[in-house]
Coordinates of C-alpha atoms in Angstrom, one line a residue:
M1 CA -33.2 32.4 57.2
S2 CA -30.2 35.0 56.1
L3 CA -26.7 34.0 56.6
G4 CA -24.2 36.6 56.9
R5 CA -26.8 39.3 57.4
T6 CA -26.7 41.7 60.2
D7 CA -28.1 44.8 61.4
G8 CA -25.2 46.6 60.2
A9 CA -25.4 45.6 56.7
P10 CA -27.2 48.9 55.3
G11 CA -24.3 50.5 57.2
A12 CA -21.4 49.2 55.1
G13 CA -23.0 50.6 51.9
A14 CA -23.2 54.0 53.1
D15 CA -19.5 53.8 54.7
R16 CA -18.4 53.1 51.1
G17 CA -19.7 56.8 50.5
R18 CA -17.9 58.4 52.9
P19 CA -14.5 59.9 53.0
G20 CA -11.8 57.7 54.9
R21 CA -14.4 54.8 55.2
A22 CA -13.6 52.9 51.8
A23 CA -11.1 50.7 52.7
P24 CA -12.9 47.0 53.4
G25 CA -10.5 46.3 56.1
R26 CA -11.4 49.5 58.3
R27 CA -15.2 48.4 58.2
R28 CA -16.5 46.7 61.3
R29 CA -17.0 43.2 60.4
P30 CA -20.5 42.1 61.4
P31 CA -20.3 38.7 63.7
L32 CA -20.6 35.3 62.8
T33 CA -24.4 34.0 63.2
G34 CA -24.9 31.0 65.2
P35 CA -25.6 28.9 62.4
Q36 CA -22.1 30.1 60.4
R37 CA -20.5 29.0 63.6
F38 CA -22.2 25.6 63.7
L39 CA -21.1 25.1 60.2
L40 CA -17.5 26.0 60.6
G41 CA -17.6 23.7 63.9
G42 CA -19.1 21.0 61.9
S43 CA -16.7 21.3 58.8
F44 CA -13.8 20.8 60.9
L45 CA -15.2 17.7 62.8
I46 CA -16.6 16.3 59.2
T47 CA -13.1 16.5 57.8
L48 CA -11.4 15.3 61.0
G49 CA -13.4 12.2 60.9
S50 CA -13.2 11.9 57.1
F51 CA -9.4 12.0 57.1
A52 CA -8.9 9.6 60.1
V53 CA -10.0 7.3 57.6
L54 CA -9.5 7.8 53.7
P55 CA -6.1 8.3 53.8
Y56 CA -5.9 4.6 55.2
V57 CA -8.4 2.9 52.8
S58 CA -5.6 2.0 50.3
V59 CA -3.9 0.0 53.0
L60 CA -7.3 -1.6 54.2
L61 CA -7.9 -2.7 50.6
H62 CA -4.5 -3.9 49.9
Q63 CA -3.1 -5.4 53.3
R64 CA -6.3 -6.5 55.1
L65 CA -8.7 -7.4 52.3
G66 CA -5.8 -8.4 49.8
L67 CA -7.1 -6.4 46.8
G68 CA -4.4 -6.0 44.1
L69 CA -2.7 -2.7 43.6
G70 CA -4.3 -2.2 40.1
T71 CA -7.6 -2.7 41.7
V72 CA -7.2 -0.3 44.7
G73 CA -5.9 2.3 42.0
F74 CA -9.1 1.8 39.8
V75 CA -11.5 1.8 43.1
L76 CA -9.5 5.1 44.3
A77 CA -10.0 6.8 41.0
V78 CA -13.8 6.0 40.7
A79 CA -14.2 7.2 44.5
S80 CA -12.3 10.6 43.4
L81 CA -14.4 11.1 40.2
I82 CA -17.4 10.6 42.1
Q83 CA -16.2 12.9 45.1
F84 CA -15.7 16.0 42.6
A85 CA -17.5 15.3 39.3
G86 CA -20.6 14.4 41.5
G87 CA -20.8 18.1 42.7
V88 CA -22.6 18.7 39.8
V89 CA -25.5 17.0 40.9
A90 CA -25.6 19.4 44.0
G91 CA -27.2 22.3 42.3
P92 CA -30.1 20.5 41.0
V93 CA -30.7 18.4 44.2
T94 CA -30.4 21.5 46.2
G95 CA -32.7 23.4 44.1
R96 CA -35.5 20.7 44.7
I97 CA -34.9 19.6 48.5
G98 CA -33.3 22.7 50.1
L99 CA -29.8 23.3 51.3
R100 CA -30.2 21.9 54.9
R101 CA -32.3 18.9 53.5
A102 CA -29.4 18.1 50.9
M103 CA -26.7 18.4 53.8
L104 CA -28.5 16.2 55.8
L105 CA -29.1 13.6 52.8
A106 CA -25.3 13.8 52.3
L107 CA -24.3 13.2 56.1
G108 CA -27.0 10.3 56.1
L109 CA -25.0 9.0 53.1
R110 CA -21.5 9.3 54.8
T111 CA -22.8 8.4 58.1
A112 CA -24.1 4.9 56.2
G113 CA -20.8 4.6 54.5
F114 CA -18.6 4.6 57.5
A115 CA -20.8 2.4 59.6
A116 CA -20.8 -0.1 56.6
F117 CA -16.9 0.0 56.9
V118 CA -17.3 -2.1 60.2
P119 CA -18.7 -5.4 58.4
G120 CA -16.7 -4.2 55.5
L121 CA -13.4 -4.9 57.3
T122 CA -14.2 -8.8 56.3
S123 CA -15.5 -8.1 53.1
P124 CA -14.4 -6.4 49.8
V125 CA -17.4 -5.9 48.3
L126 CA -18.8 -4.1 51.2
A127 CA -15.7 -2.1 51.8
V128 CA -15.9 -0.6 48.4
G129 CA -19.8 -0.3 48.6
A130 CA -18.7 1.8 51.6
L131 CA -16.1 4.4 50.0
L132 CA -18.5 4.9 47.5
L133 CA -21.5 5.8 49.7
V134 CA -18.8 8.1 51.6
S135 CA -17.7 9.6 48.2
A136 CA -21.4 10.3 47.1
G137 CA -22.1 12.1 50.4
A138 CA -19.0 14.3 50.3
A139 CA -19.9 15.4 46.5
L140 CA -23.4 16.6 47.4
Y141 CA -22.1 17.9 50.7
L142 CA -19.6 20.8 50.1
P143 CA -21.4 22.5 47.7
A144 CA -24.6 22.7 49.9
N145 CA -22.6 23.7 52.8
K146 CA -20.7 26.6 51.2
A147 CA -23.9 27.8 49.5
Y148 CA -25.8 27.6 53.1
L149 CA -22.8 29.3 54.7
V150 CA -22.8 32.5 52.1
E151 CA -26.7 32.5 51.6
G152 CA -27.9 36.1 52.1
A153 CA -24.3 37.4 52.2
S154 CA -23.0 40.6 50.6
E155 CA -20.1 40.0 48.3
A156 CA -17.9 41.9 51.0
E157 CA -18.7 39.4 53.3
R158 CA -18.3 36.2 51.2
P159 CA -14.3 36.3 51.9
R160 CA -14.2 36.1 55.1
L161 CA -17.1 33.1 55.4
L162 CA -15.1 31.3 52.5
S163 CA -11.9 31.4 54.0
A164 CA -13.1 30.8 57.5
S165 CA -14.7 27.5 55.9
G166 CA -11.3 26.6 54.2
S167 CA -9.4 27.1 57.3
A168 CA -11.9 24.6 59.0
F169 CA -11.7 22.0 56.4
N170 CA -8.0 21.9 56.2
A171 CA -7.5 21.9 60.0
G172 CA -9.6 19.0 60.1
M173 CA -7.6 17.5 57.1
A174 CA -4.2 18.2 59.1
L175 CA -5.4 16.6 62.3
G176 CA -7.3 13.4 61.1
P177 CA -4.8 11.5 60.0
P178 CA -2.2 11.3 63.3
A179 CA -5.2 11.1 65.4
A180 CA -6.4 8.0 63.9
A181 CA -3.0 6.5 64.0
P182 CA -3.2 4.7 67.0
L183 CA -6.1 2.9 65.9
V184 CA -6.1 2.3 62.2
M185 CA -4.1 -0.8 62.4
G186 CA -4.6 -2.1 65.8
S187 CA -8.6 -1.7 66.0
P188 CA -9.7 -0.2 62.8
G189 CA -13.6 -1.4 63.9
V190 CA -13.4 0.9 66.8
L191 CA -12.0 3.7 64.6
F192 CA -15.1 3.3 61.8
S193 CA -17.5 3.0 64.8
C194 CA -16.1 6.2 66.2
V195 CA -16.4 7.9 63.1
T196 CA -19.8 6.8 62.4
V197 CA -20.9 8.1 65.8
L198 CA -19.3 11.8 65.2
F199 CA -21.2 11.9 61.8
A200 CA -24.7 10.9 63.3
L201 CA -24.0 13.6 65.9
V202 CA -23.2 16.1 63.5
G203 CA -25.7 15.3 61.1
A204 CA -28.1 15.9 64.2
G205 CA -26.9 19.3 64.7
H206 CA -27.4 20.2 61.1
A207 CA -31.5 19.1 61.7
L208 CA -31.6 22.0 63.9
L209 CA -30.2 24.6 61.6
P210 CA -33.1 27.1 60.6
A211 CA -34.6 26.4 57.2
D212 CA -33.1 28.1 53.9
A213 CA -35.0 29.9 51.2
A214 CA -35.2 26.7 49.2
D215 CA -36.9 24.7 52.3
R216 CA -39.6 27.5 52.5
P217 CA -43.0 26.2 50.5
S218 CA -43.4 30.3 49.8
T219 CA -40.1 30.5 47.8
R220 CA -41.0 27.5 45.2
S221 CA -42.8 27.9 41.8
S222 CA -45.6 25.8 40.6
D223 CA -42.9 23.2 39.2
G224 CA -41.3 22.6 42.9
S225 CA -38.4 24.6 42.2
S226 CA -37.0 27.5 44.3
D227 CA -37.1 30.8 42.9
G228 CA -34.6 32.1 45.5
S229 CA -36.0 35.3 45.6
S230 CA -37.0 35.6 49.5
A231 CA -34.0 35.0 51.2
A232 CA -30.7 35.5 49.3
P233 CA -31.0 37.9 46.4
A234 CA -27.2 38.4 47.1
A235 CA -25.7 35.0 47.2
G236 CA -26.3 34.0 43.9
R237 CA -26.9 36.7 42.0
A238 CA -24.8 39.1 39.5
P239 CA -22.0 41.5 40.6
E240 CA -23.2 44.1 42.9
H241 CA -20.6 46.6 41.7
G242 CA -21.5 47.5 38.1
A243 CA -21.4 45.9 34.7
P244 CA -20.9 41.8 34.4
R245 CA -17.1 41.3 34.7
S246 CA -14.9 39.8 31.7
G247 CA -12.1 38.1 31.8
P248 CA -11.1 34.6 32.0
S249 CA -13.4 31.7 33.0
P250 CA -13.4 30.8 36.6
F251 CA -14.1 27.2 35.6
V252 CA -11.2 27.1 33.5
V253 CA -8.9 29.2 35.9
T254 CA -10.0 26.6 38.4
V255 CA -9.0 23.8 36.2
L256 CA -5.6 24.9 35.5
S257 CA -4.9 26.1 39.2
V258 CA -5.7 22.6 40.6
Y259 CA -3.9 21.4 37.9
A260 CA -0.7 23.3 38.6
F261 CA -1.0 22.8 42.2
M262 CA -1.4 19.0 42.3
F263 CA 2.0 18.2 40.8
F264 CA 3.3 19.4 44.4
Q265 CA 0.5 17.6 46.3
H266 CA 1.0 14.2 44.1
Y267 CA 5.1 14.0 43.7
L268 CA 6.9 15.8 46.6
A269 CA 6.8 12.7 48.8
L270 CA 8.6 10.8 46.1
Y271 CA 11.3 13.8 45.5
A272 CA 11.5 14.7 49.1
V273 CA 11.4 11.6 51.4
P274 CA 14.8 10.1 49.6
R275 CA 16.4 13.5 49.9
T276 CA 15.7 14.5 53.3
S277 CA 13.5 11.8 55.4
A278 CA 10.2 11.0 56.3
A279 CA 10.2 13.0 59.2
F280 CA 11.1 16.1 57.4
Y281 CA 8.4 15.6 54.7
G282 CA 5.8 15.2 57.3
A283 CA 7.2 18.5 59.4
V284 CA 6.5 20.0 55.8
L285 CA 3.1 18.7 55.6
A286 CA 2.0 20.1 59.3
G287 CA 3.5 23.3 58.7
Y288 CA 1.7 23.8 55.7
A289 CA -1.3 22.7 57.0
A290 CA -0.7 25.0 60.0
L291 CA 0.2 28.1 57.4
L292 CA -2.9 27.7 55.3
V293 CA -5.3 27.7 58.3
V294 CA -3.8 30.8 59.5
G295 CA -3.2 32.4 56.3
Q296 CA -6.5 32.3 54.6
P297 CA -8.5 34.3 56.9
V298 CA -5.7 36.6 57.2
L299 CA -5.3 37.4 53.8
A300 CA -9.1 36.8 53.0
E301 CA -9.8 40.8 52.2
R302 CA -6.5 41.3 50.6
V303 CA -7.2 38.8 47.9
A304 CA -10.6 39.6 47.5
A305 CA -9.8 43.1 46.9
L306 CA -7.5 42.1 44.2
S307 CA -8.4 42.1 40.6
Y308 CA -8.9 38.9 39.1
P309 CA -6.1 39.4 36.5
A310 CA -3.5 40.4 39.4
A311 CA -4.6 37.3 41.3
L312 CA -3.6 35.2 38.5
R313 CA -0.3 36.5 38.3
W314 CA 0.3 36.5 42.2
G315 CA -1.2 33.1 42.8
F316 CA 1.0 31.5 39.8
G317 CA 3.9 33.5 40.5
A318 CA 4.2 32.2 43.8
M319 CA 3.7 28.5 42.9
A320 CA 6.0 28.8 40.1
A321 CA 8.6 30.3 42.5
G322 CA 7.8 27.6 45.1
M323 CA 8.4 24.9 42.4
A324 CA 11.5 26.5 41.7
A325 CA 12.5 26.4 45.3
I326 CA 11.7 22.8 45.5
G327 CA 13.8 22.0 42.5
A328 CA 16.8 23.7 44.3
G329 CA 16.8 20.8 46.3
G330 CA 17.7 20.7 50.0
R331 CA 15.6 20.9 53.2
A332 CA 15.2 24.9 52.9
G333 CA 14.5 24.9 49.4
I334 CA 11.6 22.3 50.0
A335 CA 10.5 24.1 53.1
V336 CA 10.6 27.5 51.4
G337 CA 8.7 26.1 48.1
G338 CA 6.0 24.7 50.3
A339 CA 5.3 28.0 51.9
L340 CA 5.3 29.5 48.6
L341 CA 2.9 27.1 47.2
C342 CA 0.5 27.6 50.2
L343 CA 0.3 31.5 49.5
G344 CA -0.5 30.4 45.5
E345 CA -3.2 28.2 47.0
I346 CA -4.8 30.7 49.2
V347 CA -5.0 33.2 46.4
L348 CA -6.2 31.2 43.4
F349 CA -8.5 29.0 45.2
L350 CA -10.2 31.6 47.1
K351 CA -10.2 34.2 44.2
N352 CA -12.0 31.6 42.0
D353 CA -14.6 30.8 43.9
L354 CA -15.2 34.4 44.8
E355 CA -15.1 35.2 40.9
A356 CA -17.3 32.4 40.2
L357 CA -20.2 33.4 42.6
A358 CA -19.7 37.1 41.4
R359 CA -20.3 36.3 37.7
S360 CA -23.0 33.7 38.0
S361 CA -26.6 34.4 38.2
A362 CA -27.0 30.6 39.3
A363 CA -27.8 29.5 42.8
P364 CA -24.4 29.2 45.2
A365 CA -24.8 25.4 45.4
R366 CA -24.8 25.2 41.4
V367 CA -21.6 27.3 41.2
F368 CA -19.6 25.5 44.1
G369 CA -20.5 22.2 42.5
R370 CA -19.2 23.5 39.1
Q371 CA -15.8 24.4 40.9
R372 CA -15.9 21.0 42.3
L373 CA -16.1 19.3 38.6
A374 CA -13.3 21.8 37.6
A375 CA -11.1 21.1 40.5
G376 CA -11.6 17.4 39.8
V377 CA -10.7 17.6 35.9
G378 CA -7.6 19.6 36.9
A379 CA -6.5 16.8 39.5
F380 CA -6.9 14.1 36.9
A381 CA -5.3 15.9 34.2
S382 CA -2.3 16.6 36.9
G383 CA -2.2 13.2 37.7
V384 CA -1.9 11.8 33.9
V385 CA 0.6 14.5 32.9
G386 CA 2.5 14.7 36.1
G387 CA 3.3 10.9 36.0
Q388 CA 4.7 10.7 32.4
L389 CA 6.7 14.3 33.2
Y390 CA 8.5 12.7 36.4
G391 CA 9.1 9.3 34.9
A392 CA 10.7 11.6 32.1
A393 CA 12.9 13.6 34.7
E394 CA 14.1 10.4 36.4
S395 CA 14.9 8.7 33.0
A396 CA 16.8 11.8 31.9
G397 CA 18.7 11.8 35.5
S398 CA 17.2 14.5 37.3
A399 CA 13.9 15.0 39.2
R400 CA 14.7 18.5 39.2
V401 CA 14.0 18.7 35.7
F402 CA 10.5 18.0 36.7
W403 CA 10.0 21.0 38.8
G404 CA 12.0 23.4 36.7
A405 CA 9.0 22.2 33.7
V406 CA 6.3 22.8 36.5
C407 CA 7.5 26.0 37.3
L408 CA 7.9 27.1 33.4
Q409 CA 3.9 25.8 32.9
C410 CA 3.1 28.2 36.2
L411 CA 4.7 30.8 34.6
L412 CA 3.1 30.7 31.3
L413 CA -0.5 29.8 32.3
P414 CA -1.4 33.4 33.5
V415 CA 0.5 34.8 30.2
F416 CA -2.2 32.3 28.3
L417 CA -5.1 33.2 30.5
L418 CA -4.5 37.2 30.2
R419 CA -4.0 37.3 26.5
R420 CA -7.2 35.1 25.7
R421 CA -8.8 37.9 28.0
R422 CA -7.4 40.8 26.0
T423 CA -8.5 39.4 23.0
A424 CA -11.9 38.4 23.9
R425 CA -12.9 41.9 25.5
E426 CA -13.3 45.4 24.0
P427 CA -10.2 47.7 23.8
E428 CA -10.0 49.3 27.2
G429 CA -6.5 49.4 28.2
S430 CA -6.9 51.3 31.4
R431 CA -8.2 48.3 33.0
A432 CA -5.9 45.6 31.9
G433 CA -3.4 46.6 34.8
V434 CA -5.7 47.1 37.5
G435 CA -4.7 45.5 40.7

């Protein structure tokens, strides 16, 4: 099975040598394969089901099961740690059992977890255990899903596949909470049962996917690991277009990208709701999700064409402008700030994944697992630092100081990263400003 490959793939390389055909946007894009379309649809359904439940878990644990807020916070922190840091386990697991089997195992864990929530409605122990099962399944599924999606795809095809995957996930995240709202308080047992059935059906569909390279005995070495040589030579190998790339580590940049972005994610509600309304805040989130879903595929090739330094400047610059607009206050400032933050997310998050894949000779599942770990580290650091910053700003009598401080960090981060890049590489000034 070779996802992303088409009978037109050789022609893409030939086009690069022909005058007038060099622009990536002009090449004819190969159609998505059946497995790719299924994975994208499945990604939407999986996040739709997950976010029909997970945003309300704190309410379930505190109001229905009577756990204290401190205990609830600790449980959610552990679950988040498993979901993000557990991504590093995906590489070894997929290397041993294959991508398809890893996805099936992950969906089995998540199906069992959502099923355990039904009796967990009357048992804190079962509810916490169910949440940890769901988190463990998520840690394994996403790296395996992305790796299967790009298996055998050329470097030029990856932006479209990864951006479409991101759009599918974000669409499910946006629609899940409102879809579940009528059931979550009145009939939570019905909700958890429906989500369990949904995951079981999606898992059954995954069982019908073609075997990936690691699933085939011919690709296994004597120690049982996959050599990855037969089906996906391009998906996890070094860059296709010349010498190894220098510059900031995609892992470090991902940590800092998520660190900066999560200030917006964590603290916008505290700032916006008292100054506008809960309805306006909800509208901003809905608009943000819609812009993200539409914008990712539209901008994917442009983001891929940027050099890494240019992507850092554009991405962190958009985030800085967004934080400044939010700090300016008012409905217009918050709305414009959200749109700019969305642009920054699209540029940085997609480019970081593409750069991590292009630089690494490891299997894609390992690469995506490390990227998930980086995101977890960044989110954790943002939560710790952000709480102190926001508290200090409120004590100073103006929450706008918080957004100003975050804006300044977003402006300084690319300067710090690119200065390190210039001092770490050979003198080659002509490439420093490419892009």
